[in-house]
Structures are given as structure tokens and as C-alpha cells.
PDB file of C-alpha atoms and ligand atoms in Angstrom:
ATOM      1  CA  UNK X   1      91.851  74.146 109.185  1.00 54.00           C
ATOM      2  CA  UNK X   2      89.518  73.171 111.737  1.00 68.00           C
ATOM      3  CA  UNK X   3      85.870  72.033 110.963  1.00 86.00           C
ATOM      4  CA  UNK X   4      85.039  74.738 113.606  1.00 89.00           C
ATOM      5  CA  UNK X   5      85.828  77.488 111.988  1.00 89.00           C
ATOM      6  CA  UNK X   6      84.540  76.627 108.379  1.00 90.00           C
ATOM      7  CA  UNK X   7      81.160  76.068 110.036  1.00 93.00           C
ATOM      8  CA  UNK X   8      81.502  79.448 111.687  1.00 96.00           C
ATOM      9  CA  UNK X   9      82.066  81.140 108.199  1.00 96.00           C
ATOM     10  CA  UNK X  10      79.330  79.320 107.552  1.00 96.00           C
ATOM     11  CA  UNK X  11      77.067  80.118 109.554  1.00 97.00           C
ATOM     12  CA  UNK X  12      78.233  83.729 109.297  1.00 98.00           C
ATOM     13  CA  UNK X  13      77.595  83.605 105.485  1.00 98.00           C
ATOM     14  CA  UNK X  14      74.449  82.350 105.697  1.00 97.00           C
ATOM     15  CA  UNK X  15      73.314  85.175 108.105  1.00 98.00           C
ATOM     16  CA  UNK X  16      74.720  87.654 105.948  1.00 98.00           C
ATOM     17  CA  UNK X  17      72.768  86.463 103.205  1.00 98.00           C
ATOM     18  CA  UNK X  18      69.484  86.689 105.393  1.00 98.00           C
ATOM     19  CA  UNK X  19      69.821  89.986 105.984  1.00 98.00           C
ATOM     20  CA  UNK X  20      70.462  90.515 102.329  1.00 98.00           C
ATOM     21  CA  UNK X  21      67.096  89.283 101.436  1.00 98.00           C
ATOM     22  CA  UNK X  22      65.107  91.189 104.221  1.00 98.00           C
ATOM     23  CA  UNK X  23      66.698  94.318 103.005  1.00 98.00           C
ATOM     24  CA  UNK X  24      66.314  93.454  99.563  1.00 98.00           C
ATOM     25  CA  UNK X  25      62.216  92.786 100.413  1.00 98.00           C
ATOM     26  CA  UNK X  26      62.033  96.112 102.007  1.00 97.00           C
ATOM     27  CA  UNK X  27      62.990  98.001  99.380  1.00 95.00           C
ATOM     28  CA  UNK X  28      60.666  96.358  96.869  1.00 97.00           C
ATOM     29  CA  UNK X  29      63.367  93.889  95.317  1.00 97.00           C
ATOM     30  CA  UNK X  30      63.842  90.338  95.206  1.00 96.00           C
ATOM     31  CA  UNK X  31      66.973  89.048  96.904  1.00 94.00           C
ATOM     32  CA  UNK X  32      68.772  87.976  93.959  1.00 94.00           C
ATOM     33  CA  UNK X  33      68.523  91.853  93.101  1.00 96.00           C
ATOM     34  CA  UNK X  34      70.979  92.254  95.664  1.00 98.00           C
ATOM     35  CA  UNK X  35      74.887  90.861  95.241  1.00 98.00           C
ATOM     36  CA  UNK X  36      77.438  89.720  97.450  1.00 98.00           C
ATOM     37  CA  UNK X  37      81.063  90.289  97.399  1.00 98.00           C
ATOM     38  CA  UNK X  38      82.774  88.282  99.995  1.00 98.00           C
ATOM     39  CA  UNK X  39      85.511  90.398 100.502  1.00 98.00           C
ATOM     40  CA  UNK X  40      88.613  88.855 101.520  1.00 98.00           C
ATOM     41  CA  UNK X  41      91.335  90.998 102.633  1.00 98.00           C
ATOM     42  CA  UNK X  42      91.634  89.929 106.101  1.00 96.00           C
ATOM     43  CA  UNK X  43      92.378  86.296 105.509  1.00 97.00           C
ATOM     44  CA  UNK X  44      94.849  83.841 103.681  1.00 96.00           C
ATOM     45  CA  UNK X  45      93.366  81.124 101.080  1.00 96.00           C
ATOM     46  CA  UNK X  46      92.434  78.795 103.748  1.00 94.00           C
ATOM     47  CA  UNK X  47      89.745  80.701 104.904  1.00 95.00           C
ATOM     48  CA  UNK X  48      88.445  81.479 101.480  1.00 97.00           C
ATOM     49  CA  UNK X  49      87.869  78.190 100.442  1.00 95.00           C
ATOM     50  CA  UNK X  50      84.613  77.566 103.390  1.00 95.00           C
ATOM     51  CA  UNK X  51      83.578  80.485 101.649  1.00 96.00           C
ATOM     52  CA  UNK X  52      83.709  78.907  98.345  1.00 96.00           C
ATOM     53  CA  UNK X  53      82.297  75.309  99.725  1.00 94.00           C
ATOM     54  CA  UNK X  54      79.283  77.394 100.986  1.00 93.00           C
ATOM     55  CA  UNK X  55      78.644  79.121  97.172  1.00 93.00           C
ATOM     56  CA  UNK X  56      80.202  82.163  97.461  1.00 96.00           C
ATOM     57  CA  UNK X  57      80.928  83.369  94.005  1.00 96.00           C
ATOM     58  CA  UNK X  58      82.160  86.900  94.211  1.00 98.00           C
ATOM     59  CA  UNK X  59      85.153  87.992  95.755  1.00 98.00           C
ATOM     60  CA  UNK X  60      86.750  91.302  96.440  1.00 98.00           C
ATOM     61  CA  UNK X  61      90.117  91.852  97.937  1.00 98.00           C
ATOM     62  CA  UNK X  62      91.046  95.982  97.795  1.00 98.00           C
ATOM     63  CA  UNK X  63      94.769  95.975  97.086  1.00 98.00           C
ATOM     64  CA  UNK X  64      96.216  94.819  93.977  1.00 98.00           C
ATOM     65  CA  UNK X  65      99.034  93.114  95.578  1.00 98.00           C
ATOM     66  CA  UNK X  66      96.905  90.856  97.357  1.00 98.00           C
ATOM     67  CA  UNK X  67      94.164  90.184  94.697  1.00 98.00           C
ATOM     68  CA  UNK X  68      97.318  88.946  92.598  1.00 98.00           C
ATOM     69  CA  UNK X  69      98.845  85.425  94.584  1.00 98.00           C
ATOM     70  CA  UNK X  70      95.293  84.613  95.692  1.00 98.00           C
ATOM     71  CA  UNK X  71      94.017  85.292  92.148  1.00 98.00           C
ATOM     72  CA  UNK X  72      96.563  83.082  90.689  1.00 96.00           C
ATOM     73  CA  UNK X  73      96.265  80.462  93.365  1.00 97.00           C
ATOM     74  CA  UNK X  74      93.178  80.052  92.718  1.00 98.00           C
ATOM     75  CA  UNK X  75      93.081  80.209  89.305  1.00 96.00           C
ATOM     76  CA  UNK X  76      90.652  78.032  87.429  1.00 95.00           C
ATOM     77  CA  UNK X  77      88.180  78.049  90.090  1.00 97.00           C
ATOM     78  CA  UNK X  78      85.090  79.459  89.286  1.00 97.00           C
ATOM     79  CA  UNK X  79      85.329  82.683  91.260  1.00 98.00           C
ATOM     80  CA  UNK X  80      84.205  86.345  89.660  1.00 98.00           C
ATOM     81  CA  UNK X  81      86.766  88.514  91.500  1.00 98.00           C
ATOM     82  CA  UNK X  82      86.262  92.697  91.707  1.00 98.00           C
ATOM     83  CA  UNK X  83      88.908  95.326  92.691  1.00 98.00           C
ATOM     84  CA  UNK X  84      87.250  97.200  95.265  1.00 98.00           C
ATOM     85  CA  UNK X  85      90.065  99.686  96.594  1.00 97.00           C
ATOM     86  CA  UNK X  86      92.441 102.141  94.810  1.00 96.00           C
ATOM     87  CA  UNK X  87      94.262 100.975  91.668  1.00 97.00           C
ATOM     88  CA  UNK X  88      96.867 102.533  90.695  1.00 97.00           C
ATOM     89  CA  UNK X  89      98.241 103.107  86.930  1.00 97.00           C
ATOM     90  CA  UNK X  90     101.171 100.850  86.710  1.00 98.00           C
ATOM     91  CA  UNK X  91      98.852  97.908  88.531  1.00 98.00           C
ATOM     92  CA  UNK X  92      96.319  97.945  85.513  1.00 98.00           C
ATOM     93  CA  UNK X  93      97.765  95.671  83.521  1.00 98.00           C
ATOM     94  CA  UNK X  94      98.823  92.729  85.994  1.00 98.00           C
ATOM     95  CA  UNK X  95      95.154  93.468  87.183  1.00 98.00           C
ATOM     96  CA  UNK X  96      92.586  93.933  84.770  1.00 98.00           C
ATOM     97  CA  UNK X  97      92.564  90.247  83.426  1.00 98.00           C
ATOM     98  CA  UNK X  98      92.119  88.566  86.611  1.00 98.00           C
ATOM     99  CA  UNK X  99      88.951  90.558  87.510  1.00 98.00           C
ATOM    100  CA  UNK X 100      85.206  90.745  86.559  1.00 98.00           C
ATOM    101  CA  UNK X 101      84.715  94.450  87.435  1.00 98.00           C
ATOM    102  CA  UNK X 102      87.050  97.432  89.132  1.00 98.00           C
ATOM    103  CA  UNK X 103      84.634  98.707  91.466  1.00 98.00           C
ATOM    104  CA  UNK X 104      87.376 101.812  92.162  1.00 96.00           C
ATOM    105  CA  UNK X 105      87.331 104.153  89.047  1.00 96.00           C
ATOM    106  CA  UNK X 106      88.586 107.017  90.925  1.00 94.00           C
ATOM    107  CA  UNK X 107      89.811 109.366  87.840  1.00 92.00           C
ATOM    108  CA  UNK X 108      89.903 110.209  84.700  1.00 92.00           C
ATOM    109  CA  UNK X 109      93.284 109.318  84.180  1.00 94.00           C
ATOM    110  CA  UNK X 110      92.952 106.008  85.759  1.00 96.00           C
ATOM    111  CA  UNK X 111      89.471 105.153  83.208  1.00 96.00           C
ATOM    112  CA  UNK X 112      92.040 106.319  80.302  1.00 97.00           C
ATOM    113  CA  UNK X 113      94.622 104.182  81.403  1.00 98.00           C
ATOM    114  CA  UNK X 114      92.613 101.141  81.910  1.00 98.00           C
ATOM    115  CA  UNK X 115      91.109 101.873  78.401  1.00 98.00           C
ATOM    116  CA  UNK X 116      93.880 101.895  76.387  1.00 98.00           C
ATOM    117  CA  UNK X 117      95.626  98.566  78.534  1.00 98.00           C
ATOM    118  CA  UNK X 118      92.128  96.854  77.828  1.00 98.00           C
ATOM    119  CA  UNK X 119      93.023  97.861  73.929  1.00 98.00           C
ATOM    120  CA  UNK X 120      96.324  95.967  73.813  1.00 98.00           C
ATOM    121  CA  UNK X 121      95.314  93.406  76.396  1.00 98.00           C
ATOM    122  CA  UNK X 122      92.009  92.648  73.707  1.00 98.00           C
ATOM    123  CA  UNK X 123      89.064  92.491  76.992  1.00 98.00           C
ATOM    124  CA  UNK X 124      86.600  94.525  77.989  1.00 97.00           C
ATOM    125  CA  UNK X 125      87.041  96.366  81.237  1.00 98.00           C
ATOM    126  CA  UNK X 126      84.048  96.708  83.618  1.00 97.00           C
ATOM    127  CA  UNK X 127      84.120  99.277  85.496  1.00 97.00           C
ATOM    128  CA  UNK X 128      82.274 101.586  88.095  1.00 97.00           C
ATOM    129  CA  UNK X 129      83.244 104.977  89.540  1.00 96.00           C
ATOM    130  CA  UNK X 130      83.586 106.053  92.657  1.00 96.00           C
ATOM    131  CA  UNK X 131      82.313 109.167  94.367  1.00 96.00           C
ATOM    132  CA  UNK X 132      83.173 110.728  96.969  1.00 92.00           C
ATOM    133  CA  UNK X 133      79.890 111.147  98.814  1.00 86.00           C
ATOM    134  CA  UNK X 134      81.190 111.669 102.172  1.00 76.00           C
ATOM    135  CA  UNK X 135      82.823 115.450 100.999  1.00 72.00           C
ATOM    136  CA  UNK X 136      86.030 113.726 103.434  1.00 69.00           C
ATOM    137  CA  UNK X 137      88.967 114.848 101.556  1.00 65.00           C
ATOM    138  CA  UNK X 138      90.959 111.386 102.980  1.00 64.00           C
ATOM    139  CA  UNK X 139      88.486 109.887 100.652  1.00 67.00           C
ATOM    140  CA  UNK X 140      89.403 108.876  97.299  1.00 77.00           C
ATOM    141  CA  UNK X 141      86.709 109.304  94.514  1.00 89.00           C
ATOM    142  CA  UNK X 142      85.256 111.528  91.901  1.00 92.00           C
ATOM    143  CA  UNK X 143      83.294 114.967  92.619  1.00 90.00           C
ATOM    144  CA  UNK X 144      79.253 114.136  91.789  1.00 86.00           C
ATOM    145  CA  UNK X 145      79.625 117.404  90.138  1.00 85.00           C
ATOM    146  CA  UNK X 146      82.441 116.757  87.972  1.00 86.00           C
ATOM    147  CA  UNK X 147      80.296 113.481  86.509  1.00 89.00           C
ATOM    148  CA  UNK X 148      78.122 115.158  84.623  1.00 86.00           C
ATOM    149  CA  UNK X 149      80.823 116.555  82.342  1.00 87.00           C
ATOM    150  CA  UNK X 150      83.367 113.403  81.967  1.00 88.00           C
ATOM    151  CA  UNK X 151      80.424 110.822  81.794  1.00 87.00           C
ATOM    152  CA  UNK X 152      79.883 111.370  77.477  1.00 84.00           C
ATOM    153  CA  UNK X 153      83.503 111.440  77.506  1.00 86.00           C
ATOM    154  CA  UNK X 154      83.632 108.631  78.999  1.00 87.00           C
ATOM    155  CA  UNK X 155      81.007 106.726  77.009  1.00 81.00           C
ATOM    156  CA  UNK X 156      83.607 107.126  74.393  1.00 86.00           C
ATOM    157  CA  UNK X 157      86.014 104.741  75.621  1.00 93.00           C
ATOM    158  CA  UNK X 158      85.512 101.627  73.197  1.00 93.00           C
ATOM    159  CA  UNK X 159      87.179  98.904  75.624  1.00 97.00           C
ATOM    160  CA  UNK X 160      85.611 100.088  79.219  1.00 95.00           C
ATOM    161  CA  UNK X 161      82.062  99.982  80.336  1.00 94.00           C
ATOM    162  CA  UNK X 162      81.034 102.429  83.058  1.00 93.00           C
ATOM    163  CA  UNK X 163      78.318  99.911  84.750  1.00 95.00           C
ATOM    164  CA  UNK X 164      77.504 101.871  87.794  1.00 96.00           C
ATOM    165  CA  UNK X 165      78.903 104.252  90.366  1.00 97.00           C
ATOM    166  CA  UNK X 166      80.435 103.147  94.083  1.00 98.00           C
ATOM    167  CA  UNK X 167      80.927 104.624  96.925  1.00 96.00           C
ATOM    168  CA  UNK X 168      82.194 104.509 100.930  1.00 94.00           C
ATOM    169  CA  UNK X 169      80.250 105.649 103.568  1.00 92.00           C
ATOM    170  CA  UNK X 170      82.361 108.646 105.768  1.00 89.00           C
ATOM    171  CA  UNK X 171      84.415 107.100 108.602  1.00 87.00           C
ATOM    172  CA  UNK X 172      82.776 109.535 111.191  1.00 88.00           C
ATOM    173  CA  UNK X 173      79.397 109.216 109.710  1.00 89.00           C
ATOM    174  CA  UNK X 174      76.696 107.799 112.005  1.00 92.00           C
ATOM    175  CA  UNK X 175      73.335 105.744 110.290  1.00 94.00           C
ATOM    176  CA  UNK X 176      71.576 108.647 109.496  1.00 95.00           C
ATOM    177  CA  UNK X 177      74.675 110.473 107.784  1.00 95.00           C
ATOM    178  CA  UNK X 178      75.457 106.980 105.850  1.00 96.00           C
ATOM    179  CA  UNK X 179      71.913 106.678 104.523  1.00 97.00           C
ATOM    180  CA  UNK X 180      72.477 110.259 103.237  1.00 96.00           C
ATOM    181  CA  UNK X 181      75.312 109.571 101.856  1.00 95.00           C
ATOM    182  CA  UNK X 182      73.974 106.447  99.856  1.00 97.00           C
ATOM    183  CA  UNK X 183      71.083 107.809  98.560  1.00 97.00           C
ATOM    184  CA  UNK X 184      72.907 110.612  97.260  1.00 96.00           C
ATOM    185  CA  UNK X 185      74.885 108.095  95.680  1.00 97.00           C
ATOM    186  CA  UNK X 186      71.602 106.790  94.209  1.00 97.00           C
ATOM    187  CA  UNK X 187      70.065 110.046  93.443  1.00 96.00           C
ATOM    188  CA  UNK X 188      73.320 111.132  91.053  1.00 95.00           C
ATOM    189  CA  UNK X 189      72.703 107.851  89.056  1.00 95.00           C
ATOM    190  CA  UNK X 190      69.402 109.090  88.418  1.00 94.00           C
ATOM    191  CA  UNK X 191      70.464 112.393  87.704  1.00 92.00           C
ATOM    192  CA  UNK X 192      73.043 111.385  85.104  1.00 91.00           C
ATOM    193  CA  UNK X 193      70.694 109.134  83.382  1.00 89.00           C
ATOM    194  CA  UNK X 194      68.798 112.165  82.278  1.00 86.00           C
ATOM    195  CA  UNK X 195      71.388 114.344  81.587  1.00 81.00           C
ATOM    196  CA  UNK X 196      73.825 111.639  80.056  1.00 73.00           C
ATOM    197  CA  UNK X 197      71.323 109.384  78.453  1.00 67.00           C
ATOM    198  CA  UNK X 198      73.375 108.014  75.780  1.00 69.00           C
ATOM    199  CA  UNK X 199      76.108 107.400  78.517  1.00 65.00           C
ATOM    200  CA  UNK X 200      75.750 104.648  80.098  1.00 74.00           C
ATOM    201  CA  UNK X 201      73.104 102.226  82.209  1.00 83.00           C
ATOM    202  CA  UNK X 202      74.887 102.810  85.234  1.00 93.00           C
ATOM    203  CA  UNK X 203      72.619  99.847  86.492  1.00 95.00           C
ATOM    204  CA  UNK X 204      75.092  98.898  89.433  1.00 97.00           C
ATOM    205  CA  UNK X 205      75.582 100.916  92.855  1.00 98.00           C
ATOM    206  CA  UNK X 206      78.066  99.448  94.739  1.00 98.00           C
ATOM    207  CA  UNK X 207      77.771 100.273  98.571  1.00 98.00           C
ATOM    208  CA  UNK X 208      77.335  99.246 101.971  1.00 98.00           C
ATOM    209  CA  UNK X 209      80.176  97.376 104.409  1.00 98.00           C
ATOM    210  CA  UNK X 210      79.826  94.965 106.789  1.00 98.00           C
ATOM    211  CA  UNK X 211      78.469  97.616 109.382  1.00 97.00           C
ATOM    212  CA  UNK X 212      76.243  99.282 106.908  1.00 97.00           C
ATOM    213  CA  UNK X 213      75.256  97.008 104.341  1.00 98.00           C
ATOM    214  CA  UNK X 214      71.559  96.882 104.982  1.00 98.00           C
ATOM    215  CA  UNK X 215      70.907 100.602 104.697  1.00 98.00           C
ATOM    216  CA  UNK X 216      72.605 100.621 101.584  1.00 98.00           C
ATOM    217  CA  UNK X 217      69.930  98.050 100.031  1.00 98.00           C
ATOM    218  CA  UNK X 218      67.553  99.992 101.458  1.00 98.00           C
ATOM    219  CA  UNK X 219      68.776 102.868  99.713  1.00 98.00           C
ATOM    220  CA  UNK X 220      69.041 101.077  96.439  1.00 98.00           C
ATOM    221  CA  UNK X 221      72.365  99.024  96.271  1.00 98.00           C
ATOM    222  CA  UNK X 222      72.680  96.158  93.884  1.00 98.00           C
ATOM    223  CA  UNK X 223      76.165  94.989  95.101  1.00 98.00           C
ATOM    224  CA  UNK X 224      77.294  95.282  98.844  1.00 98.00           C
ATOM    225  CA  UNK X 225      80.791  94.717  99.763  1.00 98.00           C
ATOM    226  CA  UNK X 226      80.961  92.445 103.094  1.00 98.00           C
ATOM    227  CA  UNK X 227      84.299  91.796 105.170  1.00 98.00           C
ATOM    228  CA  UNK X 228      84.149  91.418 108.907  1.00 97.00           C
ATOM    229  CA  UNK X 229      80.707  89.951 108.978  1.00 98.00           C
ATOM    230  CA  UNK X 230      81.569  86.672 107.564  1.00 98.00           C
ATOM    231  CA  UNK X 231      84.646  86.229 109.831  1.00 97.00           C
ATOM    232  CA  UNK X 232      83.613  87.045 112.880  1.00 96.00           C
ATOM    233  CA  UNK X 233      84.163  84.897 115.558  1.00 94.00           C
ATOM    234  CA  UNK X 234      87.433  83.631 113.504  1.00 92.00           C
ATOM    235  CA  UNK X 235      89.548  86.352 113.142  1.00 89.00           C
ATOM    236  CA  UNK X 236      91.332  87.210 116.801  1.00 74.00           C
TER     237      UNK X 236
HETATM  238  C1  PLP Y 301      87.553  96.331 103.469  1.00 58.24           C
HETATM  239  C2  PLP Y 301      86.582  96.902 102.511  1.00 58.24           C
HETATM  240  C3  PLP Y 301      85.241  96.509 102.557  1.00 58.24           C
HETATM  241  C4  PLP Y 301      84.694  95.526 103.577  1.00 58.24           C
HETATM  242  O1  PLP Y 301      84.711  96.105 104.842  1.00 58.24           O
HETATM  243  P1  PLP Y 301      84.064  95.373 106.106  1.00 58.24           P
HETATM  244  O2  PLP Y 301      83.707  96.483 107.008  1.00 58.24           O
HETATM  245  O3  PLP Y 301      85.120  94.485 106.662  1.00 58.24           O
HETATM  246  O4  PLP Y 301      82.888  94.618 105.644  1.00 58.24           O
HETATM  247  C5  PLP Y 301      84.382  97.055 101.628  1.00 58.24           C
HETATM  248  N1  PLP Y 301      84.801  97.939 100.683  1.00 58.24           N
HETATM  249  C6  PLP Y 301      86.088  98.334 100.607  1.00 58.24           C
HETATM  250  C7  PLP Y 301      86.483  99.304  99.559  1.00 58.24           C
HETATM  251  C8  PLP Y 301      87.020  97.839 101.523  1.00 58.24           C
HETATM  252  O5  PLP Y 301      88.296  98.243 101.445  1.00 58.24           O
END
């Protein structure tokens, strides 16, 4: 591992976080408002640990069968890590106790299945669904519509706790269609407060990539998932 490249991540992680905290002032916040998950999928445990040296914290990885080795490799280190891409059923229970939140709720049946493995596994799932903002049917993710009628049922489930709502920006969607797209994500938060108040906080709103992160703080995100940006220049 050469010294060159953990001073790139670096570097890149420390611009990242700058334009974090701009965004975050913006939008009336203070930059700890605002957090990061280094996501990781693009690179091997040698290029994870500049990230750690530097403070990174948080770390996503969005398939289940590469959260897993690096998980368990580094195990004991003090690293939150979230499930940010689709889980499927018969992954819940290898997954749920190596991770701080699932940031991929994407149905009903999934939020029942992770209940009941939370149950017999004796944690507490965090969790946070996802909508499909975009209306792109390749997307995976929950109707805003149909919300409003599973969210008390979901309040019911004793071992999950619905902490917010995620979402992806559409893959053809310029900056003005993103920001769209995330406040709407914002806006049915607000909306299901009212009409669910006894639901849940739904504090979090996990959104924003690499190319779009800072409109999504601008819009109101309190987590931003960030890939690419913190690799560049070290990746071929
Ligand atoms: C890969 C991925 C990201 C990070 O994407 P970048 O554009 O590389 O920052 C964020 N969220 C999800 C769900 C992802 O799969």
C-alpha cells in the first residue's frame, strides 16, 4: 500500500467532508447534522483502512456478500457499518448483527422478516425504507403512496425501528430532476409525521451519492452515502 495513495484518500476525504459542511450551512444546519457513510464497495480492505486512519466511522458496502468477509475482517474495530443496497430474505440473518442500520427496507415482507430474525437473534434492527422517488420501475423501493397505510403497521413491529426513509436519485435524472426527487423524499417524511404520528420519528433521510450529495443536504439529508468521491484518483 503505497503512502501515495492513502494520502490521496485522504485528501479526498477531507474534501468530501468540506463540502459536507458548506451544504450543511446552507441549509441552516450545523455540519455534524449531516453524516457520512464511506461507502466501500469498490475496494478491498487495504483501502479501507486510510479511511479508517483518517476517522471515518461509518461504512456502507450494498451487497450482503461483500459487507460479510470485510465485516468479519474487521471485526472489533470500531466501525458502525449500514446495508445500503437490496437485502434479500435468506441474507437477514448472517446480516443484521454485523450492521448499525439497513438503509434498504424495500418491502413489507422484507421489514417482517427482519422483525421476526431480530426476535430470535434478541437485537434491535434499525431500519429505514426506501422509496422509490424516481417512478423508474428498475428501481427498487416502496410506493410514497403505499406508506401511509403500512407505516402504523409497521410501528407495530416490537424488534425494528423505522428511523427514516432513503432513497436513489433516477439514473437519467439531471440536477434539477434529483433535487425533485429528494425533496419529495423529504416532503413524504413530513407528510407521514402528520398522518402517522404515533409511527415513528422518521428523523433520518438517507440520500445523495457521490455526484449528488450536496443537493441532497440542501434538500434536507441527514446521512449521504459517498463512493467514488473518496477514491478518485486511486481507482483505475
Ligand atoms: C454505490 C452506492 C452508493 C455510492 O455511490 P457513489 O456514486 O460511488 O458515491 C450510494 N448508495 C448506494 C445504494 C450504492 O449502491
Amino acid at each position: 500500500m503505497s503512502s501515495q495513495l492513502e494520502k490521496r484518500i485522504g485528501e479526498n476525504l477531507a474534501e468530501v467532508e468540506g463540502r459536507i459542511a458548506e451544504a450543511a450551512m446552507r441549509s441552516g444546519r450545523r455540519p455534524g447534522d449531516v453524516r457520512l457513510v464511506a461507502v466501500t464497495k469498490y475496494v478491498g480492505i487495504e483501502l479501507i483502512e486510510p479511511l479508517l486512519a483518517c476517522g471515518c466511522r461509518t461504512l456502507g458496502e450494498s451487497r450482503p456478500q461483500q459487507l460479510w468477509p470485510k465485516a468479519e475482517a474487521l471485526a472489533g474495530r470500531d466501525i458502525a457499518w449500514h446495508m445500503i443496497g437490496p437485502l434479500q430474505r435468506n441474507k437477514v440473518r448472517r446480516t443484521l448483527p454485523l450492521v448499525e442500520m439497513v438503509h434498504s427496507a424495500d418491502s413489507l415482507r422484507l421489514v417482517e422478516t427482519i422483525d421476526r430474525i431480530a426476535e430470535e437473534l434478541q437485537l434491535r434492527a434499525r431500519l429505514l425504507l426506501e422509496v422509490n422517488t424516481s417512478g423508474d420501475q428498475a428501481k427498487h423501493g416502496l410506493a410514497a403512496a403505499q406508506l401511509e397505510e403500512s407505516l402504523p403497521r409497521l410501528a407495530e413491529y416490537r424488534n425494528v425501528e423505522v428511523c427514516g426513509l432513503m432513497c436513489m436519485a433516477g439514473l437519467d435524472s439531471g440536477p434539477e430532476e434529483t433535487r425533485k426527487e429528494f425533496a419529495e423524499l423529504r416532503q413524504t417524511r413530513d407528510r407521514l409525521r402528520l398522518c402517522c404520528p404515533g409511527g415513528a420519528a422518521l428523523d433520518e433521510l438517507s440520500m445523495g451519492m457521490s455526484g449528488d450529495y450536496e443537493i441532497a443536504i440542501e434538500e434536507g439529508a441527514t446521512i449521504v452515502r459517498v463512493g467514488s468521491a473518496l477514491f478518485e484518483g486511486v481507482l483505475e
